[in-house]
C-alpha cells in the first residue's frame, strides 16, 4: 500500500528504530511511547486490521505471536507486559496496517 506508514517502514523508505526483523515480521520502538517499553510488532503483509485476518494471511499473524516472547525478552520483560491491538478507528486504531503493541513499565 503506497500510502501506508508501516509498509514504508517495512520497505525502508521511512526510518525506524528496529529491534527485530525476519522475513515475515518487523518490530520497532513506537515513536510516541506510552510505557517504558513500547514496541510495535508488524507483519510484513499489508493487513488493514485484526478484522481483516483470514486464512490467506494468518500465517503472518501466527508468526507475530511466535516472535513476541523473544522480542519481549530482549526488551527486558518476560512475564509483565501487555500485547494490545486496536481494531478500527473507533477503538483507537490510527495506522491501518495490523500491528500489536508490546507495552510494559517493567
Ligand atoms: P494505533 O493507534 O493504530 O493502535 O497505533 C499506532 C501507533 O503507531 C501509535 O502508537 C503511534 O505512536 C505509532 N506510530 C505512528 N507513526 C509512526 C512512525 O512513523 N514510526 C513509529 N515508530 N511509530 C509510529
Ligand atoms: Zn501497510
CSV table of N, CA and C and ligand atoms in Angstrom, one decimal:
chain,number,residue,atom,x,y,z
A,1,UNK,N,0.9,-1.2,0.0
A,1,UNK,CA,0.0,0.0,0.0
A,1,UNK,C,0.9,1.2,0.0
A,2,UNK,N,0.8,2.1,-1.0
A,2,UNK,CA,1.7,3.2,-1.2
A,2,UNK,C,1.6,4.3,-0.2
A,3,UNK,N,0.4,4.4,0.5
A,3,UNK,CA,0.3,5.5,1.4
A,3,UNK,C,0.3,5.0,2.9
A,4,UNK,N,0.8,3.8,3.1
A,4,UNK,CA,0.8,3.2,4.4
A,4,UNK,C,2.1,3.4,5.1
A,5,UNK,N,2.1,4.0,6.3
A,5,UNK,CA,3.3,4.3,7.0
A,5,UNK,C,4.1,3.1,7.3
A,6,UNK,N,3.4,2.0,7.8
A,6,UNK,CA,4.1,0.8,8.2
A,6,UNK,C,4.7,0.0,7.0
A,7,UNK,N,4.0,0.1,5.8
A,7,UNK,CA,4.6,-0.5,4.6
A,7,UNK,C,5.9,0.2,4.3
A,8,UNK,N,5.9,1.6,4.5
A,8,UNK,CA,7.1,2.3,4.2
A,8,UNK,C,8.2,2.0,5.2
A,9,UNK,N,7.8,1.8,6.4
A,9,UNK,CA,8.9,1.4,7.4
A,9,UNK,C,9.4,0.0,7.0
A,10,UNK,N,8.5,-0.9,6.6
A,10,UNK,CA,9.0,-2.2,6.1
A,10,UNK,C,9.9,-2.2,4.9
A,11,UNK,N,9.6,-1.3,4.0
A,11,UNK,CA,10.4,-1.2,2.8
A,11,UNK,C,11.6,-0.3,3.0
A,12,UNK,N,11.7,0.3,4.1
A,12,UNK,CA,12.9,1.1,4.5
A,12,UNK,C,12.8,2.6,4.0
A,13,UNK,N,11.7,3.0,3.4
A,13,UNK,CA,11.6,4.4,2.9
A,13,UNK,C,11.3,5.4,4.1
A,14,UNK,N,10.8,4.9,5.2
A,14,UNK,CA,10.7,5.7,6.4
A,14,UNK,C,11.6,5.0,7.5
A,15,UNK,N,12.5,5.7,8.1
A,15,UNK,CA,13.3,5.1,9.1
A,15,UNK,C,12.6,4.7,10.4
A,16,UNK,N,13.1,3.7,11.1
A,16,UNK,CA,12.5,3.3,12.3
A,16,UNK,C,13.6,2.7,13.2
A,17,UNK,N,13.3,2.6,14.5
A,17,UNK,CA,14.3,2.1,15.4
A,17,UNK,C,14.0,0.6,15.6
A,18,UNK,N,14.5,-0.2,14.7
A,18,UNK,CA,14.1,-1.6,14.7
A,18,UNK,C,14.7,-2.4,15.8
A,19,UNK,N,14.0,-3.3,16.4
A,19,UNK,CA,14.5,-4.2,17.4
A,19,UNK,C,14.5,-5.7,17.0
A,20,UNK,N,13.7,-6.0,15.9
A,20,UNK,CA,13.7,-7.4,15.4
A,20,UNK,C,13.2,-7.3,13.9
A,21,UNK,N,13.7,-8.2,13.1
A,21,UNK,CA,13.2,-8.3,11.8
A,21,UNK,C,13.5,-9.7,11.2
A,22,UNK,N,12.5,-10.3,10.5
A,22,UNK,CA,12.8,-11.5,9.8
A,22,UNK,C,12.0,-11.4,8.5
A,23,UNK,N,11.8,-12.5,7.8
A,23,UNK,CA,11.1,-12.4,6.5
A,23,UNK,C,9.6,-12.1,6.6
A,24,UNK,N,9.0,-12.3,7.8
A,24,UNK,CA,7.5,-12.1,7.9
A,24,UNK,C,7.1,-11.0,8.8
A,25,UNK,N,8.1,-10.5,9.7
A,25,UNK,CA,7.7,-9.6,10.8
A,25,UNK,C,8.8,-8.6,11.0
A,26,UNK,N,8.4,-7.4,11.3
A,26,UNK,CA,9.4,-6.4,11.8
A,26,UNK,C,8.8,-5.8,13.1
A,27,UNK,N,9.7,-5.4,14.0
A,27,UNK,CA,9.3,-4.8,15.3
A,27,UNK,C,10.2,-3.6,15.5
A,28,UNK,N,9.6,-2.5,16.0
A,28,UNK,CA,10.4,-1.3,16.2
A,28,UNK,C,9.8,-0.5,17.3
A,29,UNK,N,10.6,0.4,17.9
A,29,UNK,CA,10.1,1.2,19.0
A,29,UNK,C,9.0,2.2,18.5
A,30,UNK,N,7.9,2.3,19.3
A,30,UNK,CA,6.9,3.3,19.0
A,30,UNK,C,7.5,4.7,19.0
A,31,UNK,N,7.1,5.5,18.1
A,31,UNK,CA,7.6,6.9,18.0
A,31,UNK,C,7.1,7.8,19.2
A,32,UNK,N,6.0,7.3,19.8
A,32,UNK,CA,5.4,8.1,20.9
A,32,UNK,C,5.1,7.1,22.0
A,33,UNK,N,6.2,6.7,22.7
A,33,UNK,CA,6.0,5.6,23.7
A,33,UNK,C,5.0,6.0,24.8
A,34,UNK,N,4.2,5.1,25.2
A,34,UNK,CA,3.2,5.2,26.2
A,34,UNK,C,3.6,4.4,27.5
A,35,UNK,N,4.8,3.8,27.4
A,35,UNK,CA,5.3,3.0,28.6
A,35,UNK,C,6.8,2.9,28.4
A,36,UNK,N,7.5,2.4,29.5
A,36,UNK,CA,8.9,2.3,29.4
A,36,UNK,C,9.3,1.4,28.2
A,37,UNK,N,8.6,0.3,28.0
A,37,UNK,CA,8.8,-0.5,26.8
A,37,UNK,C,7.5,-0.3,26.0
A,38,UNK,N,7.7,0.2,24.7
A,38,UNK,CA,6.6,0.3,23.8
A,38,UNK,C,7.1,0.0,22.4
A,39,UNK,N,6.9,-1.3,22.1
A,39,UNK,CA,7.3,-1.8,20.8
A,39,UNK,C,6.1,-2.2,19.9
A,40,UNK,N,6.2,-1.9,18.6
A,40,UNK,CA,5.2,-2.3,17.7
A,40,UNK,C,5.7,-3.5,16.9
A,41,UNK,N,4.9,-4.6,16.9
A,41,UNK,CA,5.2,-5.8,16.1
A,41,UNK,C,4.3,-5.8,14.9
A,42,UNK,N,4.9,-5.9,13.7
A,42,UNK,CA,4.1,-5.6,12.5
A,42,UNK,C,4.4,-6.7,11.5
A,43,UNK,N,3.3,-7.3,11.0
A,43,UNK,CA,3.5,-8.3,9.9
A,43,UNK,C,3.9,-7.6,8.6
A,44,UNK,N,4.8,-8.3,7.9
A,44,UNK,CA,5.3,-7.7,6.6
A,44,UNK,C,4.3,-8.1,5.5
A,45,UNK,N,3.1,-7.9,5.7
A,45,UNK,CA,2.0,-8.1,4.8
A,45,UNK,C,0.9,-7.1,5.1
A,46,UNK,N,0.5,-6.3,4.2
A,46,UNK,CA,-0.5,-5.3,4.5
A,46,UNK,C,-1.9,-5.9,4.8
A,47,UNK,N,-2.1,-6.0,6.1
A,47,UNK,CA,-3.4,-6.4,6.6
A,47,UNK,C,-4.0,-5.2,7.3
A,48,UNK,N,-5.2,-4.8,6.9
A,48,UNK,CA,-5.7,-3.5,7.4
A,48,UNK,C,-5.9,-3.4,8.9
A,49,UNK,N,-6.4,-4.5,9.4
A,49,UNK,CA,-6.7,-4.5,10.9
A,49,UNK,C,-7.0,-6.0,11.2
A,50,UNK,N,-7.2,-6.2,12.6
A,50,UNK,CA,-7.5,-7.6,13.0
A,50,UNK,C,-8.7,-8.1,12.4
A,51,UNK,N,-9.6,-7.2,12.0
A,51,UNK,CA,-10.9,-7.6,11.3
A,51,UNK,C,-10.7,-8.1,9.9
A,52,UNK,N,-9.4,-8.0,9.4
A,52,UNK,CA,-9.1,-8.4,8.1
A,52,UNK,C,-8.2,-9.6,8.0
A,53,UNK,N,-8.1,-10.3,9.2
A,53,UNK,CA,-7.3,-11.5,9.2
A,53,UNK,C,-8.1,-12.7,8.7
A,54,UNK,N,-7.5,-13.5,7.8
A,54,UNK,CA,-8.2,-14.6,7.2
A,54,UNK,C,-7.3,-15.7,6.9
A,55,UNK,N,-7.8,-16.8,6.4
A,55,UNK,CA,-6.9,-18.0,6.2
A,55,UNK,C,-5.8,-17.7,5.2
A,56,UNK,N,-5.9,-16.7,4.4
A,56,UNK,CA,-4.9,-16.4,3.4
A,56,UNK,C,-3.7,-15.6,4.0
A,57,UNK,N,-3.9,-14.9,5.1
A,57,UNK,CA,-2.8,-14.1,5.7
A,57,UNK,C,-2.5,-14.5,7.1
A,58,UNK,N,-3.2,-15.5,7.7
A,58,UNK,CA,-3.0,-15.7,9.1
A,58,UNK,C,-1.6,-16.3,9.4
A,59,UNK,N,-0.9,-16.8,8.5
A,59,UNK,CA,0.5,-17.3,8.7
A,59,UNK,C,1.3,-16.2,9.3
A,60,UNK,N,1.1,-15.0,8.7
A,60,UNK,CA,1.9,-13.8,9.2
A,60,UNK,C,1.5,-13.5,10.7
A,61,UNK,N,0.2,-13.6,11.0
A,61,UNK,CA,-0.2,-13.3,12.3
A,61,UNK,C,0.3,-14.3,13.3
A,62,UNK,N,0.2,-15.6,12.9
A,62,UNK,CA,0.8,-16.7,13.7
A,62,UNK,C,2.2,-16.4,14.0
A,63,UNK,N,2.9,-16.0,13.0
A,63,UNK,CA,4.4,-15.7,13.2
A,63,UNK,C,4.6,-14.6,14.2
A,64,UNK,N,3.8,-13.5,14.1
A,64,UNK,CA,3.9,-12.4,15.1
A,64,UNK,C,3.9,-13.0,16.5
A,65,UNK,N,2.9,-13.9,16.8
A,65,UNK,CA,2.8,-14.4,18.1
A,65,UNK,C,3.9,-15.3,18.5
A,66,UNK,N,4.5,-15.9,17.5
A,66,UNK,CA,5.7,-16.8,17.8
A,66,UNK,C,6.9,-16.0,18.2
A,67,UNK,N,7.1,-14.8,17.6
A,67,UNK,CA,8.3,-14.0,17.9
A,67,UNK,C,8.1,-13.0,19.1
A,68,UNK,N,6.9,-12.8,19.5
A,68,UNK,CA,6.7,-11.8,20.6
A,68,UNK,C,7.4,-12.2,21.9
A,69,UNK,N,7.5,-13.4,22.3
A,69,UNK,CA,8.2,-13.7,23.6
A,69,UNK,C,9.7,-13.3,23.5
A,70,UNK,N,10.3,-13.6,22.4
A,70,UNK,CA,11.7,-13.2,22.2
A,70,UNK,C,12.0,-11.7,22.2
A,71,UNK,N,11.1,-11.0,21.5
A,71,UNK,CA,11.2,-9.6,21.4
A,71,UNK,C,11.0,-9.0,22.8
A,72,UNK,N,10.0,-9.5,23.6
A,72,UNK,CA,9.8,-9.0,24.9
A,72,UNK,C,11.0,-9.3,25.8
A,73,UNK,N,11.6,-10.5,25.7
A,73,UNK,CA,12.7,-10.9,26.5
A,73,UNK,C,13.9,-10.0,26.2
A,74,UNK,N,14.1,-9.7,24.9
A,74,UNK,CA,15.2,-8.8,24.5
A,74,UNK,C,15.0,-7.4,25.1
A,75,UNK,N,13.8,-7.0,25.3
A,75,UNK,CA,13.4,-5.7,25.8
A,75,UNK,C,13.5,-5.7,27.4
A,76,UNK,N,13.7,-6.9,27.9
A,76,UNK,CA,13.9,-7.0,29.4
A,76,UNK,C,12.6,-7.3,30.1
A,77,UNK,N,11.6,-7.8,29.4
A,77,UNK,CA,10.4,-8.2,30.1
A,77,UNK,C,10.0,-9.6,29.7
A,78,UNK,N,9.6,-10.4,30.6
A,78,UNK,CA,9.2,-11.8,30.3
A,78,UNK,C,7.7,-12.1,30.8
A,79,UNK,N,7.4,-11.7,32.0
A,79,UNK,CA,6.0,-12.0,32.4
A,79,UNK,C,5.3,-10.8,32.9
A,80,UNK,N,5.6,-9.7,32.4
A,80,UNK,CA,4.9,-8.5,32.9
A,80,UNK,C,4.7,-7.5,31.7
A,81,UNK,N,4.0,-7.9,30.7
A,81,UNK,CA,3.8,-7.0,29.6
A,81,UNK,C,2.4,-7.2,29.0
A,82,UNK,N,1.9,-6.2,28.3
A,82,UNK,CA,0.6,-6.3,27.6
A,82,UNK,C,0.9,-6.4,26.1
A,83,UNK,N,0.1,-7.2,25.5
A,83,UNK,CA,0.0,-7.2,24.0
A,83,UNK,C,-1.3,-6.7,23.6
A,84,UNK,N,-1.3,-5.5,22.9
A,84,UNK,CA,-2.5,-4.8,22.6
A,84,UNK,C,-2.7,-4.6,21.1
A,85,UNK,N,-3.9,-4.8,20.7
A,85,UNK,CA,-4.3,-4.4,19.3
A,85,UNK,C,-5.5,-3.6,19.3
A,86,UNK,N,-5.5,-2.4,18.6
A,86,UNK,CA,-6.7,-1.6,18.5
A,86,UNK,C,-7.2,-1.9,17.1
A,87,UNK,N,-8.5,-2.3,17.0
A,87,UNK,CA,-9.1,-2.7,15.8
A,87,UNK,C,-10.2,-1.8,15.4
A,88,UNK,N,-9.9,-0.9,14.4
A,88,UNK,CA,-10.9,0.0,13.9
A,88,UNK,C,-10.7,1.4,14.6
A,89,UNK,N,-11.0,2.4,13.8
A,89,UNK,CA,-10.8,3.8,14.3
A,89,UNK,C,-11.5,4.1,15.6
A,90,UNK,N,-12.7,3.5,15.7
A,90,UNK,CA,-13.5,3.8,16.9
A,90,UNK,C,-12.9,3.2,18.1
A,91,UNK,N,-12.0,2.2,17.9
A,91,UNK,CA,-11.3,1.5,19.0
A,91,UNK,C,-9.9,2.1,19.2
A,92,UNK,N,-9.6,3.2,18.5
A,92,UNK,CA,-8.3,3.8,18.7
A,92,UNK,C,-7.2,3.5,17.6
A,93,UNK,N,-7.6,2.7,16.6
A,93,UNK,CA,-6.6,2.4,15.6
A,93,UNK,C,-6.3,3.6,14.7
A,94,UNK,N,-5.1,4.0,14.7
A,94,UNK,CA,-4.7,5.2,13.9
A,94,UNK,C,-3.9,4.8,12.6
A,95,UNK,N,-3.2,3.7,12.6
A,95,UNK,CA,-2.5,3.2,11.5
A,95,UNK,C,-3.2,2.0,11.0
A,96,UNK,N,-3.6,2.0,9.7
A,96,UNK,CA,-4.4,1.0,9.2
A,96,UNK,C,-3.6,-0.1,8.5
A,97,UNK,N,-2.6,-0.6,9.3
A,97,UNK,CA,-1.8,-1.8,9.0
A,97,UNK,C,-1.7,-2.5,10.3
A,98,UNK,N,-2.2,-3.8,10.3
A,98,UNK,CA,-2.2,-4.5,11.5
A,98,UNK,C,-0.9,-4.4,12.3
A,99,UNK,N,-1.0,-4.2,13.6
A,99,UNK,CA,0.2,-4.2,14.5
A,99,UNK,C,-0.3,-4.5,15.9
A,100,UNK,N,0.7,-5.0,16.6
A,100,UNK,CA,0.5,-5.3,18.0
A,100,UNK,C,1.5,-4.5,18.9
A,101,UNK,N,0.9,-3.9,19.9
A,101,UNK,CA,1.8,-3.1,20.8
A,101,UNK,C,2.2,-4.0,21.9
A,102,UNK,N,3.6,-4.0,22.2
A,102,UNK,CA,4.1,-4.6,23.4
A,102,UNK,C,4.3,-3.5,24.4
A,103,UNK,N,3.7,-3.5,25.5
A,103,UNK,CA,3.7,-2.4,26.5
A,103,UNK,C,4.1,-3.0,27.8
A,104,UNK,N,5.1,-2.3,28.5
A,104,UNK,CA,5.4,-2.7,29.8
A,104,UNK,C,6.1,-1.5,30.5
A,105,UNK,N,5.8,-1.4,31.8
A,105,UNK,CA,6.6,-0.5,32.7
A,105,UNK,C,7.6,-1.2,33.5
A,106,UNK,N,7.8,-2.5,33.2
A,106,UNK,CA,8.7,-3.5,33.8
A,106,UNK,C,8.4,-3.8,35.3
B,1,LIG,P1,-2.7,2.5,16.9
B,1,LIG,O1,-3.2,3.8,17.4
B,1,LIG,O2,-3.0,2.4,15.4
B,1,LIG,O3,-3.1,1.3,17.7
B,1,LIG,O4,-1.1,2.6,17.0
B,1,LIG,C1,-0.3,3.2,16.0
B,1,LIG,C2,1.0,3.5,16.7
B,1,LIG,O5,2.0,3.8,15.7
B,1,LIG,C3,0.9,4.7,17.7
B,1,LIG,O6,1.3,4.3,19.0
B,1,LIG,C4,1.9,5.7,17.1
B,1,LIG,O7,2.7,6.4,18.1
B,1,LIG,C5,2.8,4.8,16.2
B,1,LIG,N1,3.4,5.5,15.1
B,1,LIG,C6,2.7,6.2,14.1
B,1,LIG,N2,3.6,6.6,13.2
B,1,LIG,C7,4.8,6.1,13.5
B,1,LIG,C8,6.1,6.1,12.8
B,1,LIG,O8,6.3,6.8,11.8
B,1,LIG,N3,7.1,5.5,13.4
B,1,LIG,C9,6.9,4.8,14.6
B,1,LIG,N4,8.0,4.2,15.1
B,1,LIG,N5,5.7,4.7,15.2
B,1,LIG,C10,4.7,5.4,14.7
B,2,LIG,ZN1,0.8,-1.3,5.2
